[in-house]
Amino acid sequence: MHIRDLPYSDPGDPDVRSGPRFLLWLGRNQIRGQLKSLSWGLLHQCALAGLPLAVGFAVQSVIDRSAGRLALSGGLIAVLGALIAVGDTMLHRTAVTNWITAAARVQQLLARKTAELGSALTRRVAAGEVVAVSTGDVEKIGWFVEALSRFAAAAAALVLICVGLVLYLPSLGVLVALSVPVLALAVLPLLPRATRRADVQREKAGKATELASDTVAGLRVLRGIGGEELFLGRYRRASQEVRKAAVRSARMWSLISAIQVLLPGVLLISLVTYGATLARDGKIGVGQLVTVYSAATLMLFPLRHFEEIAMAYSFSRPSAQRAVRVLSLSRVARPSTVDAVPSGDLYDPATGLMAPEGLFTAVVCGDPDEAGRLADRLGGHAQPAVAREGEAEEAAAPALPSVLLGGVPLDELELDAARTAVLVQDKDPVLLSGTLRELLDVPSSGRVAAADALSAAQCGDVLDALAQASVDADGDPMNTRITERGRSLSGGQRQRLALARSLVTDPEALVLDEPTSAVDSHTEARVAQGIKALRKDRTTVAFASSPLLLDLADRVALVHDGTVVAVGTHRDLLRDEPRYRAVVTRETDDEIAAAAPGTNEDIDAIETIEEIEERA
């Protein structure tokens, strides 16, 4: 795999049973790259190992006054130098390639999972954790893959050097061979503590990242209520906790580094002392002593890779575990058995909600969170049932049944078919950066033009604002760039542009979660009328509590405690259903108790709503 070939046509099906298994899966999928790194690393390390032999040969040649052998040793040193340069260059190239390709594979897997889960992802995993996984954790996982490339070569080279020294000069070679495992494994008792400190640091860093992300996303609101200093103070405290945790972690790793400098130093001193005694007694030659000493010195370089692989694994293991936590989330509950995109009534067996084909159905929920969960379910994002308060987890009900479209379970559809069949617009939709034309260039049926969708969503003032803000787009609002997440637009403008994008796609069933919550009542009435007109004879579901939108719906369903308890028109429910009236008119419990169906209070409420609609 070469960097120029990225992205992968298929990143594969990862092993998400645990973090270490995920790392092993990554290694297996890069076996060719690892073998290349191992080959170049062996060339580099073996050339380094041969250098002391050539130097010792040269020293002995000078002592013996042999010009021929000195010239031969000089040529050998030159060849080894060239091999060291080539091996080191290619080792670095292949190792970094392994790093980048592994990180790219993980990023593709995360992007694919994000596209699969959609808005349900942030309901099941914190947004800050998703950001941390897709940025810092991806780099740490790639670092482990890169370090593994060099470590394998270093470990193989150490074995070869030790065997060679034992064969070359047993009296000193045995000392070196026995010392190398001690040097390599001396820091193992400290690794668990270092790993725990690193985990604490990453946990605090993840919380700080999540806090920063939430603060930036809500900065406009915080400034409106004067709360930015409060949240900035919280972030300062969180960042200081991260700093303290990082210092504690760094102290442990510096101790490990110090040990790996101290122990080799003790080995070299012992080797020189013992070797000098042997050379003085005439048991070994000076050249042999220089050869063994040089080899032992150069062995310190591959020994450093043991520390690096330990650090890389300790950092990448929790990172891989976080990646696994995201990648293990699943939308599809059962294998796909349906190929075609179904059509028909949209029905949720869990709540009893029915959205007949071709009608505009409004859904009223007293709990906004319940509305969001139900909207996700209608989009095919099956969620396991949660145990009620006071129940044990084991007592929780089994997974809720899938939503049906035309009698076909949505979780049995392929992802593309499910997205074509049902589209869910979240309560807080995201606008990606780019031009307005690019924003509306989405997969669609082709039956709804962008101009018609913008008109139905009442985006005329948005187009005028974009045309005035256009500098190099010739005054064409379609060519005007929209900043990241549409931050240059108001909340109502962002909401209407997102609605226009959803209308362009023209799915079999369109689910809108509070599509007009950020606009005024006059615009809300026109938007509701535009949606109903454009989506005529198409299934549309809108979660709302606004009387203006509810009165335009063909049918309204009231969901209470996770079950549909009433269905009818807005006016009928307003007159006959106290719970519905409490949500829509914001009545208090005392007012509900005082009012009975058919009383003057109900009629007054209806007349008030009619007045609002007339003014709209």
Coordinates of C-alpha atoms in Angstrom, one line a residue:
M1 CA 0.0 0.0 0.0
H2 CA 1.4 3.4 -1.0
I3 CA 0.3 6.8 0.3
R4 CA -0.7 7.8 -3.2
D5 CA -3.3 5.0 -3.2
L6 CA -5.2 6.4 -0.3
P7 CA -8.1 6.4 0.5
Y8 CA -8.7 2.7 0.6
S9 CA -11.4 1.4 -1.7
D10 CA -12.6 -0.7 1.3
P11 CA -11.0 -0.2 4.7
G12 CA -12.2 -3.6 5.8
D13 CA -14.3 -5.1 8.6
P14 CA -12.4 -4.4 11.9
D15 CA -12.2 -6.7 14.9
V16 CA -13.9 -4.6 17.6
R17 CA -13.9 -7.1 20.4
S18 CA -11.2 -5.2 22.2
G19 CA -8.5 -2.6 21.8
P20 CA -5.6 -5.1 21.5
R21 CA -7.6 -7.2 19.0
F22 CA -8.2 -4.1 16.9
L23 CA -4.5 -3.3 16.9
L24 CA -3.7 -6.8 15.9
W25 CA -6.3 -6.5 13.1
L26 CA -4.6 -3.4 11.9
G27 CA -1.2 -5.2 11.9
R28 CA -2.5 -8.1 9.9
N29 CA -3.9 -5.8 7.3
Q30 CA -0.5 -4.1 6.9
I31 CA 1.6 -7.3 6.9
R32 CA 3.3 -6.3 3.6
G33 CA 4.2 -2.9 4.9
Q34 CA 5.5 -4.4 8.1
L35 CA 7.6 -7.0 6.2
K36 CA 9.1 -4.2 4.1
S37 CA 10.0 -2.2 7.3
L38 CA 11.5 -5.4 8.8
S39 CA 13.6 -6.0 5.8
W40 CA 15.0 -2.5 5.6
G41 CA 15.4 -2.3 9.4
L42 CA 17.4 -5.6 9.4
L43 CA 19.7 -4.1 6.6
H44 CA 20.2 -1.0 8.7
Q45 CA 20.8 -2.8 12.0
C46 CA 23.0 -5.5 10.5
A47 CA 25.1 -2.8 8.8
L48 CA 25.4 -1.0 12.1
A49 CA 26.3 -4.3 13.8
G50 CA 29.0 -4.9 11.2
L51 CA 30.6 -1.5 11.7
P52 CA 32.3 -2.4 15.0
L53 CA 33.7 -5.5 13.4
A54 CA 35.2 -3.4 10.6
V55 CA 36.5 -0.8 13.1
G56 CA 38.1 -3.5 15.3
F57 CA 39.6 -5.1 12.2
A58 CA 41.1 -1.7 11.2
V59 CA 42.5 -1.1 14.7
Q60 CA 44.1 -4.5 14.7
S61 CA 45.5 -3.9 11.2
V62 CA 47.2 -0.7 12.5
I63 CA 48.7 -2.6 15.5
D64 CA 49.9 -5.4 13.2
R65 CA 51.2 -2.7 10.6
S66 CA 49.2 -4.4 7.8
A67 CA 48.4 -1.8 5.1
G68 CA 46.4 -4.3 3.0
R69 CA 44.1 -5.2 5.8
L70 CA 43.7 -1.6 6.7
A71 CA 42.7 -0.7 3.2
L72 CA 40.3 -3.6 3.1
S73 CA 38.7 -2.5 6.4
G74 CA 38.4 1.1 5.1
G75 CA 36.5 -0.2 2.0
L76 CA 34.3 -2.3 4.3
I77 CA 33.5 0.7 6.5
A78 CA 32.6 2.7 3.4
V79 CA 30.3 -0.1 2.1
L80 CA 28.7 -0.4 5.6
G81 CA 28.2 3.3 5.8
A82 CA 26.3 3.3 2.5
L83 CA 24.2 0.4 3.6
I84 CA 23.4 2.2 6.9
A85 CA 22.3 5.3 5.0
V86 CA 20.1 3.4 2.5
G87 CA 18.6 1.2 5.2
D88 CA 17.9 4.0 7.6
T89 CA 16.3 6.1 4.8
M90 CA 14.1 3.3 3.6
L91 CA 13.2 2.2 7.1
H92 CA 12.0 5.6 7.9
R93 CA 10.1 5.8 4.6
T94 CA 8.3 2.5 5.1
A95 CA 7.6 3.0 8.8
V96 CA 6.0 6.4 8.2
T97 CA 4.0 5.0 5.4
N98 CA 2.7 2.3 7.8
W99 CA 1.8 5.1 10.2
I100 CA -0.1 7.2 7.7
T101 CA -1.9 4.3 6.1
A102 CA -2.9 2.9 9.4
A103 CA -4.2 6.3 10.6
A104 CA -6.0 6.7 7.2
R105 CA -7.7 3.3 7.6
V106 CA -8.9 4.1 11.1
Q107 CA -10.2 7.5 9.9
Q108 CA -12.1 5.9 7.0
L109 CA -13.6 3.4 9.4
L110 CA -14.7 6.2 11.7
A111 CA -16.1 8.2 8.8
R112 CA -18.0 5.2 7.6
K113 CA -19.5 4.6 11.0
T114 CA -20.4 8.2 11.4
A115 CA -22.2 8.2 8.1
E116 CA -24.0 5.0 9.1
L117 CA -25.2 6.2 12.4
G118 CA -25.8 9.8 11.6
S119 CA -27.3 11.9 14.4
A120 CA -27.7 8.8 16.5
L121 CA -24.0 8.6 17.0
T122 CA -23.8 11.6 19.4
R123 CA -26.7 10.3 21.3
R124 CA -24.8 7.1 22.1
V125 CA -21.2 8.5 22.3
A126 CA -20.2 12.0 23.6
A127 CA -19.3 14.4 20.8
G128 CA -16.0 15.2 22.5
E129 CA -15.0 11.5 22.5
V130 CA -15.8 11.3 18.8
V131 CA -13.5 14.3 18.2
A132 CA -10.8 12.9 20.4
V133 CA -10.9 9.5 18.6
S134 CA -10.8 11.0 15.1
T135 CA -7.9 13.3 15.9
G136 CA -5.5 12.4 18.7
D137 CA -6.3 8.8 19.0
V138 CA -5.9 8.1 15.3
E139 CA -2.3 9.5 15.5
K140 CA -1.5 7.4 18.6
I141 CA -2.7 4.2 16.9
G142 CA -0.6 5.1 13.8
W143 CA 2.4 5.7 16.1
F144 CA 2.1 2.2 17.5
V145 CA 2.0 0.7 14.0
E146 CA 5.1 2.7 13.0
A147 CA 7.0 1.8 16.2
L148 CA 6.1 -1.8 15.7
S149 CA 7.9 -1.7 12.3
R150 CA 11.2 -0.5 13.9
F151 CA 10.9 -2.6 17.0
A152 CA 10.7 -5.9 15.0
A153 CA 13.9 -5.0 13.1
A154 CA 15.6 -3.9 16.4
A155 CA 14.7 -7.1 18.2
A156 CA 15.9 -9.3 15.4
A157 CA 19.1 -7.3 15.1
L158 CA 19.8 -7.7 18.9
V159 CA 19.4 -11.4 18.6
L160 CA 21.8 -11.5 15.7
I161 CA 24.4 -9.3 17.4
C162 CA 24.3 -11.3 20.6
V163 CA 24.7 -14.6 18.8
G164 CA 27.5 -13.1 16.7
L165 CA 29.4 -11.8 19.8
V166 CA 29.1 -15.1 21.5
L167 CA 30.6 -16.8 18.5
Y168 CA 33.2 -14.1 17.9
L169 CA 34.5 -13.7 21.5
P170 CA 32.8 -16.0 24.0
S171 CA 34.5 -14.5 27.0
L172 CA 32.9 -11.1 26.5
G173 CA 30.0 -12.1 24.2
V174 CA 28.3 -14.2 26.9
L175 CA 28.4 -11.1 29.3
V176 CA 26.7 -9.0 26.6
A177 CA 24.2 -11.7 25.7
L178 CA 23.1 -12.2 29.3
S179 CA 22.9 -8.4 30.0
V180 CA 20.7 -7.6 27.0
P181 CA 17.5 -9.3 28.2
V182 CA 17.9 -7.5 31.6
L183 CA 18.3 -4.2 29.9
A184 CA 15.3 -4.8 27.7
L185 CA 13.0 -6.0 30.4
A186 CA 14.2 -3.9 33.4
V187 CA 11.5 -1.3 32.9
L188 CA 8.5 -3.7 32.7
P189 CA 7.6 -3.4 36.4
L190 CA 7.2 0.4 35.9
L191 CA 5.0 0.2 32.8
P192 CA 1.7 -0.6 34.5
R193 CA 2.0 2.5 36.7
A194 CA 3.1 4.6 33.7
T195 CA 0.2 3.3 31.7
R196 CA -2.3 4.2 34.4
R197 CA -1.0 7.7 34.6
A198 CA -1.1 8.0 30.9
D199 CA -4.7 6.8 30.9
V200 CA -5.7 9.4 33.5
Q201 CA -4.0 12.1 31.4
R202 CA -6.0 11.0 28.3
E203 CA -9.2 10.8 30.2
K204 CA -8.8 14.3 31.5
A205 CA -7.7 15.5 28.1
G206 CA -10.9 14.0 26.5
K207 CA -13.1 15.7 29.0
A208 CA -11.3 19.0 28.4
T209 CA -11.7 18.6 24.6
E210 CA -15.5 17.8 25.1
L211 CA -15.8 20.9 27.3
A212 CA -14.0 23.1 24.7
S213 CA -16.1 21.7 21.9
D214 CA -19.4 22.4 23.8
T215 CA -18.2 25.9 24.8
V216 CA -17.2 26.9 21.2
A217 CA -20.5 25.5 19.8
G218 CA -22.6 27.5 22.3
L219 CA -20.4 30.6 22.4
R220 CA -23.1 32.8 20.9
V221 CA -25.6 31.7 23.5
L222 CA -23.1 32.0 26.3
R223 CA -22.3 35.6 25.2
G224 CA -26.0 36.4 25.2
I225 CA -26.4 35.4 28.8
G226 CA -23.0 36.6 29.9
G227 CA -21.8 33.1 30.8
E228 CA -18.7 32.8 28.7
E229 CA -16.4 33.7 31.6
L230 CA -18.0 30.9 33.7
F231 CA -17.3 28.3 31.0
L232 CA -13.9 29.6 30.2
G233 CA -13.1 29.3 33.9
R234 CA -14.2 25.7 33.8
Y235 CA -12.0 25.0 30.8
R236 CA -9.0 26.7 32.5
R237 CA -9.5 24.4 35.5
A238 CA -9.9 21.4 33.2
S239 CA -6.8 22.3 31.3
Q240 CA -4.8 22.7 34.5
E241 CA -5.9 19.2 35.5
V242 CA -4.7 17.9 32.2
R243 CA -1.3 19.7 32.7
K244 CA -0.8 18.2 36.1
A245 CA -1.7 14.7 34.9
A246 CA 0.7 15.2 32.0
V247 CA 3.5 16.2 34.3
R248 CA 2.9 13.1 36.5
S249 CA 2.9 10.9 33.4
A250 CA 6.0 12.5 32.1
R251 CA 7.9 12.0 35.4
M252 CA 7.2 8.2 35.2
W253 CA 8.4 8.1 31.6
S254 CA 11.5 10.1 32.4
L255 CA 12.3 7.6 35.1
I256 CA 11.9 4.8 32.6
S257 CA 14.3 6.7 30.2
A258 CA 16.8 7.3 33.0
I259 CA 16.9 3.6 33.8
Q260 CA 17.4 2.7 30.2
V261 CA 20.4 5.1 30.2
L262 CA 21.8 4.0 33.6
L263 CA 21.8 0.3 33.1
P264 CA 23.5 0.3 29.7
G265 CA 26.1 2.6 31.2
V266 CA 26.8 0.1 33.9
L267 CA 27.1 -2.6 31.3
L268 CA 29.6 -0.6 29.3
I269 CA 31.7 0.2 32.4
S270 CA 31.7 -3.5 33.4
L271 CA 32.6 -4.5 29.8
V272 CA 35.5 -2.1 29.6
T273 CA 36.8 -3.1 33.0
Y274 CA 36.6 -6.8 32.4
G275 CA 37.8 -6.5 28.8
A276 CA 40.8 -4.4 29.7
T277 CA 41.8 -7.0 32.3
L278 CA 41.6 -9.7 29.6
A279 CA 43.6 -7.6 27.1
R280 CA 46.3 -6.9 29.7
D281 CA 46.6 -10.6 30.4
G282 CA 46.9 -11.3 26.7
K283 CA 43.8 -13.4 26.6
I284 CA 42.1 -11.2 23.9
G285 CA 43.5 -8.7 21.4
V286 CA 43.0 -4.9 21.5
G287 CA 41.0 -5.1 18.2
Q288 CA 38.7 -7.7 19.7
L289 CA 38.1 -5.5 22.7
V290 CA 37.3 -2.5 20.5
T291 CA 34.9 -4.7 18.4
V292 CA 32.9 -5.9 21.4
Y293 CA 32.8 -2.5 23.0
S294 CA 31.7 -0.8 19.8
A295 CA 29.0 -3.5 19.3
A296 CA 27.8 -3.1 22.8
T297 CA 27.7 0.7 22.4
L298 CA 25.7 0.4 19.1
M299 CA 23.3 -2.0 20.8
L300 CA 22.0 0.9 22.9
F301 CA 20.3 2.3 19.8
P302 CA 18.1 -0.7 19.1
L303 CA 17.4 -1.0 22.8
R304 CA 15.7 2.4 22.7
H305 CA 13.0 0.8 20.5
F306 CA 11.9 -1.3 23.5
E307 CA 11.1 1.8 25.4
E308 CA 9.4 3.3 22.3
I309 CA 7.2 0.3 21.7
A310 CA 6.2 0.2 25.4
M311 CA 5.2 3.9 25.3
A312 CA 3.5 3.5 21.9
Y313 CA 1.4 0.5 23.1
S314 CA 0.5 2.1 26.5
F315 CA -0.7 5.2 24.6
S316 CA -2.4 3.4 21.7
R317 CA -4.2 0.7 23.7
P318 CA -6.7 3.0 25.3
S319 CA -6.9 5.0 22.1
A320 CA -7.8 1.8 20.2
Q321 CA -10.3 0.9 22.9
R322 CA -12.0 4.3 22.4
A323 CA -12.0 3.7 18.7
V324 CA -13.5 0.3 19.2
R325 CA -16.3 1.8 21.4
V326 CA -17.3 3.9 18.4
L327 CA -16.8 1.3 15.7
S328 CA -18.7 -1.4 17.6
L329 CA -21.9 0.7 17.5
S330 CA -24.3 -0.8 14.9
R331 CA -27.3 0.4 13.1
V332 CA -28.4 -2.8 11.4
A333 CA -29.8 -5.4 13.8
R334 CA -30.3 -8.2 11.2
P335 CA -28.9 -9.2 7.9
S336 CA -30.4 -7.4 4.9
T337 CA -33.2 -9.3 3.2
V338 CA -34.7 -6.5 1.1
D339 CA -33.0 -4.9 -1.9
A340 CA -35.6 -2.5 -3.3
V341 CA -36.7 0.7 -1.5
P342 CA -40.1 0.1 0.0
S343 CA -43.0 2.6 0.2
G344 CA -46.1 2.8 2.2
D345 CA -47.2 3.7 5.7
L346 CA -44.4 4.5 8.3
Y347 CA -45.3 2.6 11.5
D348 CA -43.5 2.3 14.8
P349 CA -44.7 -0.8 16.7
A350 CA -43.0 0.3 19.9
T351 CA -45.1 3.5 20.3
G352 CA -48.0 2.8 18.0
L353 CA -47.2 5.8 15.9
M354 CA -48.6 5.6 12.3
A355 CA -47.8 8.0 9.5
P356 CA -50.0 7.1 6.6
E357 CA -48.5 7.2 3.1
G358 CA -48.9 10.6 1.4
L359 CA -50.1 12.5 4.4
F360 CA -48.5 15.2 6.6
T361 CA -48.4 13.8 10.1
A362 CA -47.5 16.0 13.1
V363 CA -46.3 14.4 16.4
V364 CA -46.5 16.1 19.7
C365 CA -44.3 15.0 22.6
G366 CA -44.1 16.6 26.0
D367 CA -40.5 15.5 26.4
P368 CA -38.1 16.9 23.7
D369 CA -35.6 14.1 24.4
E370 CA -38.3 11.5 23.8
A371 CA -39.1 13.3 20.5
G372 CA -35.5 13.1 19.5
R373 CA -35.2 9.4 20.3
L374 CA -38.4 8.6 18.4
A375 CA -37.2 10.6 15.4
D376 CA -34.1 8.5 15.4
R377 CA -36.1 5.3 15.5
L378 CA -38.2 6.5 12.6
G379 CA -35.0 6.9 10.7
G380 CA -34.1 3.2 11.2
H381 CA -31.6 3.8 14.1
A382 CA -32.7 0.9 16.3
Q383 CA -32.0 1.5 20.0
P384 CA -32.0 -1.1 22.9
A385 CA -34.6 -0.5 25.5
V386 CA -33.3 1.1 28.7
A387 CA -34.2 -0.1 32.2
R388 CA -36.6 2.1 34.0
E389 CA -35.5 3.9 37.2
G390 CA -35.1 1.5 40.0
E391 CA -34.8 -1.6 37.7
A392 CA -31.6 -3.6 37.3
E393 CA -29.9 -3.6 33.9
E394 CA -30.8 -7.3 33.6
A395 CA -34.4 -6.4 34.0
A396 CA -34.4 -4.1 31.0
A397 CA -36.7 -5.1 28.1
P398 CA -35.2 -6.6 25.0
A399 CA -34.4 -4.4 22.0
L400 CA -37.3 -2.5 20.6
P401 CA -38.9 -3.7 17.4
S402 CA -37.9 -2.0 14.1
V403 CA -39.9 0.7 12.5
L404 CA -41.8 -0.5 9.4
L405 CA -42.1 1.2 6.1
G406 CA -44.7 -0.4 3.9
G407 CA -44.5 -3.4 6.2
V408 CA -40.7 -3.8 5.7
P409 CA -38.5 -3.4 8.8
L410 CA -36.0 -0.5 8.3
D411 CA -33.2 -2.3 10.0
E412 CA -33.3 -5.0 7.4
L413 CA -32.6 -2.6 4.6
E414 CA -29.1 -1.8 3.4
L415 CA -27.9 1.6 4.6
D416 CA -28.3 3.3 1.2
A417 CA -31.8 2.0 0.8
A418 CA -32.8 3.0 4.3
R419 CA -31.4 6.5 3.7
T420 CA -33.3 6.8 0.4
A421 CA -36.5 5.6 2.1
V422 CA -36.4 7.7 5.2
L423 CA -34.6 11.0 5.9
V424 CA -34.4 12.5 9.4
Q425 CA -33.6 16.1 9.9
D426 CA -32.2 16.6 13.4
K427 CA -33.3 19.4 15.7
D428 CA -29.9 21.1 15.3
P429 CA -28.9 20.3 11.7
V430 CA -25.3 21.0 10.6
L431 CA -24.3 23.0 7.5
L432 CA -21.0 22.0 6.1
S433 CA -18.7 24.7 4.7
G434 CA -18.9 25.4 1.0
T435 CA -21.1 27.2 -1.5
L436 CA -24.9 27.1 -1.3
R437 CA -24.9 25.2 -4.5
E438 CA -22.7 22.6 -3.0
L439 CA -24.9 22.5 0.1
L440 CA -27.9 21.6 -2.0
D441 CA -25.9 19.1 -4.2
V442 CA -27.0 16.0 -2.3
P443 CA -28.3 12.6 -3.4
S444 CA -31.9 13.1 -4.4
S445 CA -34.8 11.8 -6.5
G446 CA -34.4 14.7 -8.9
R447 CA -38.1 15.6 -8.6
V448 CA -37.6 18.6 -6.4
A449 CA -35.6 21.6 -7.8
A450 CA -33.3 23.5 -5.5
A451 CA -35.3 26.7 -6.2
D452 CA -38.5 25.1 -5.2
A453 CA -37.0 23.7 -2.0
L454 CA -35.6 27.2 -1.1
S455 CA -39.0 28.8 -1.8
A456 CA -40.9 26.2 0.3
A457 CA -38.5 26.8 3.2
Q458 CA -38.9 30.5 2.9
C459 CA -35.2 31.2 2.2
G460 CA -35.8 34.4 0.2
D461 CA -34.2 36.7 2.9
V462 CA -31.3 34.2 3.3
L463 CA -30.6 34.4 -0.5
D464 CA -30.7 38.2 -0.3
A465 CA -28.2 38.2 2.6
L466 CA -25.9 35.8 0.8
A467 CA -26.1 37.9 -2.4
Q468 CA -25.1 41.0 -0.5
A469 CA -22.3 39.1 1.3
S470 CA -21.0 37.8 -2.0
V471 CA -17.7 39.3 -3.0
D472 CA -16.3 37.1 -5.8
A473 CA -19.5 35.2 -6.7
D474 CA -20.9 37.8 -9.1
G475 CA -23.8 38.4 -6.7
D476 CA -25.1 34.9 -7.2
P477 CA -26.2 33.6 -3.8
M478 CA -25.8 30.0 -5.0
N479 CA -22.0 30.6 -5.4
T480 CA -21.6 32.3 -2.1
R481 CA -19.6 30.4 0.5
I482 CA -21.1 29.4 3.8
T483 CA -18.7 29.2 6.7
E484 CA -18.2 26.1 8.8
R485 CA -21.5 25.0 10.5
G486 CA -23.1 28.1 9.0
R487 CA -21.8 30.3 11.9
S488 CA -22.2 33.5 9.8
L489 CA -26.0 32.9 9.6
S490 CA -28.6 33.2 12.3
G491 CA -30.2 30.1 13.8
G492 CA -33.4 30.6 11.8
Q493 CA -31.5 31.0 8.6
R494 CA -29.4 27.8 9.2
Q495 CA -32.6 25.9 10.1
R496 CA -34.4 26.9 6.9
L497 CA -31.3 26.1 4.6
A498 CA -31.1 22.7 6.3
L499 CA -34.8 22.2 5.6
A500 CA -34.3 23.2 2.0
R501 CA -31.6 20.6 1.7
S502 CA -33.9 17.9 3.2
L503 CA -36.7 18.9 0.8
V504 CA -34.3 18.6 -2.2
T505 CA -33.6 14.9 -1.3
D506 CA -37.3 14.1 -1.6
P507 CA -37.2 10.8 0.3
E508 CA -40.1 8.4 0.6
A509 CA -40.7 9.6 4.1
L510 CA -39.3 12.8 5.6
V511 CA -39.0 13.1 9.4
L512 CA -38.5 16.7 10.7
D513 CA -37.6 17.3 14.4
E514 CA -38.8 20.8 15.3
P515 CA -38.2 22.2 11.8
T516 CA -39.4 25.8 12.7
S517 CA -38.3 26.2 16.3
A518 CA -35.9 29.0 15.4
V519 CA -38.1 31.2 13.3
D520 CA -40.9 33.7 14.1
S521 CA -44.6 32.9 13.9
H522 CA -45.2 34.6 10.6
T523 CA -42.3 32.7 8.9
E524 CA -43.3 29.5 10.7
A525 CA -46.8 29.5 9.2
R526 CA -45.4 30.1 5.6
V527 CA -42.8 27.4 6.1
A528 CA -45.4 24.9 7.3
Q529 CA -47.6 25.7 4.2
G530 CA -44.5 25.4 1.9
I531 CA -43.7 21.9 3.3
K532 CA -47.2 20.7 3.0
A533 CA -47.5 22.0 -0.6
L534 CA -44.1 20.7 -1.8
R535 CA -44.6 17.3 -0.1
K536 CA -48.1 16.7 -1.4
D537 CA -48.8 13.0 -1.7
R538 CA -45.5 12.2 0.1
T539 CA -45.2 11.0 3.6
T540 CA -44.0 13.7 6.0
V541 CA -43.7 13.5 9.8
A542 CA -43.0 16.7 11.8
F543 CA -42.2 16.7 15.6
A544 CA -43.6 20.0 16.8
S545 CA -45.7 21.8 19.4
S546 CA -46.5 25.0 17.5
P547 CA -50.2 25.5 16.8
L548 CA -49.5 27.1 13.5
L549 CA -47.8 24.0 12.2
L550 CA -50.1 21.5 13.9
D551 CA -53.2 23.1 12.4
L552 CA -51.8 22.5 8.9
A553 CA -51.1 18.8 9.5
D554 CA -53.5 16.2 8.0
R555 CA -53.4 14.3 11.3
V556 CA -51.8 14.8 14.7
A557 CA -50.6 12.2 17.1
L558 CA -49.9 12.8 20.8
V559 CA -47.1 10.7 22.4
H560 CA -47.2 10.4 26.2
D561 CA -44.8 8.1 28.2
G562 CA -43.6 6.5 25.0
T563 CA -47.0 5.6 23.6
V564 CA -49.4 7.2 21.2
V565 CA -52.4 8.1 23.4
A566 CA -54.5 10.2 21.0
V567 CA -54.8 10.8 17.2
G568 CA -56.9 13.4 15.4
T569 CA -56.8 16.9 14.0
H570 CA -55.2 19.7 15.9
R571 CA -58.6 21.4 16.7
D572 CA -60.2 18.2 17.8
L573 CA -57.3 17.2 20.1
L574 CA -57.2 20.8 21.5
R575 CA -60.9 20.5 22.4
D576 CA -61.0 17.0 23.7
E577 CA -57.6 16.0 25.0
P578 CA -56.3 17.9 28.1
R579 CA -52.8 16.4 27.9
Y580 CA -52.5 17.6 24.3
R581 CA -53.8 21.1 25.3
A582 CA -51.2 21.2 28.2
V583 CA -48.3 20.7 25.7
V584 CA -49.6 23.0 23.0
T585 CA -51.0 25.9 25.0
R586 CA -48.5 25.5 27.9
E587 CA -51.3 25.2 30.5
T588 CA -50.4 24.5 34.1
D589 CA -51.7 21.5 36.1
D590 CA -54.2 23.8 37.9
E591 CA -55.5 25.2 34.7
I592 CA -55.9 21.6 33.3
A593 CA -57.9 20.6 36.4
A594 CA -60.1 23.6 36.2
A595 CA -60.9 23.2 32.5
A596 CA -63.0 20.3 31.1
P597 CA -63.6 19.3 27.5
G598 CA -66.0 21.6 25.8
T599 CA -65.8 24.5 28.3
N600 CA -65.4 28.1 27.3
E601 CA -61.7 28.0 28.1
D602 CA -61.2 25.5 25.2
I603 CA -63.2 27.7 22.8
D604 CA -61.2 30.8 23.9
A605 CA -58.0 28.9 23.2
I606 CA -59.1 27.9 19.8
E607 CA -60.1 31.5 19.0
T608 CA -56.8 32.7 20.2
I609 CA -54.9 30.3 17.9
E610 CA -57.2 31.4 15.0
E611 CA -56.2 35.0 15.6
I612 CA -52.6 34.1 15.5
E613 CA -53.0 32.2 12.3
E614 CA -54.9 35.1 10.7
R615 CA -52.1 37.5 11.7
A616 CA -49.6 35.1 10.2

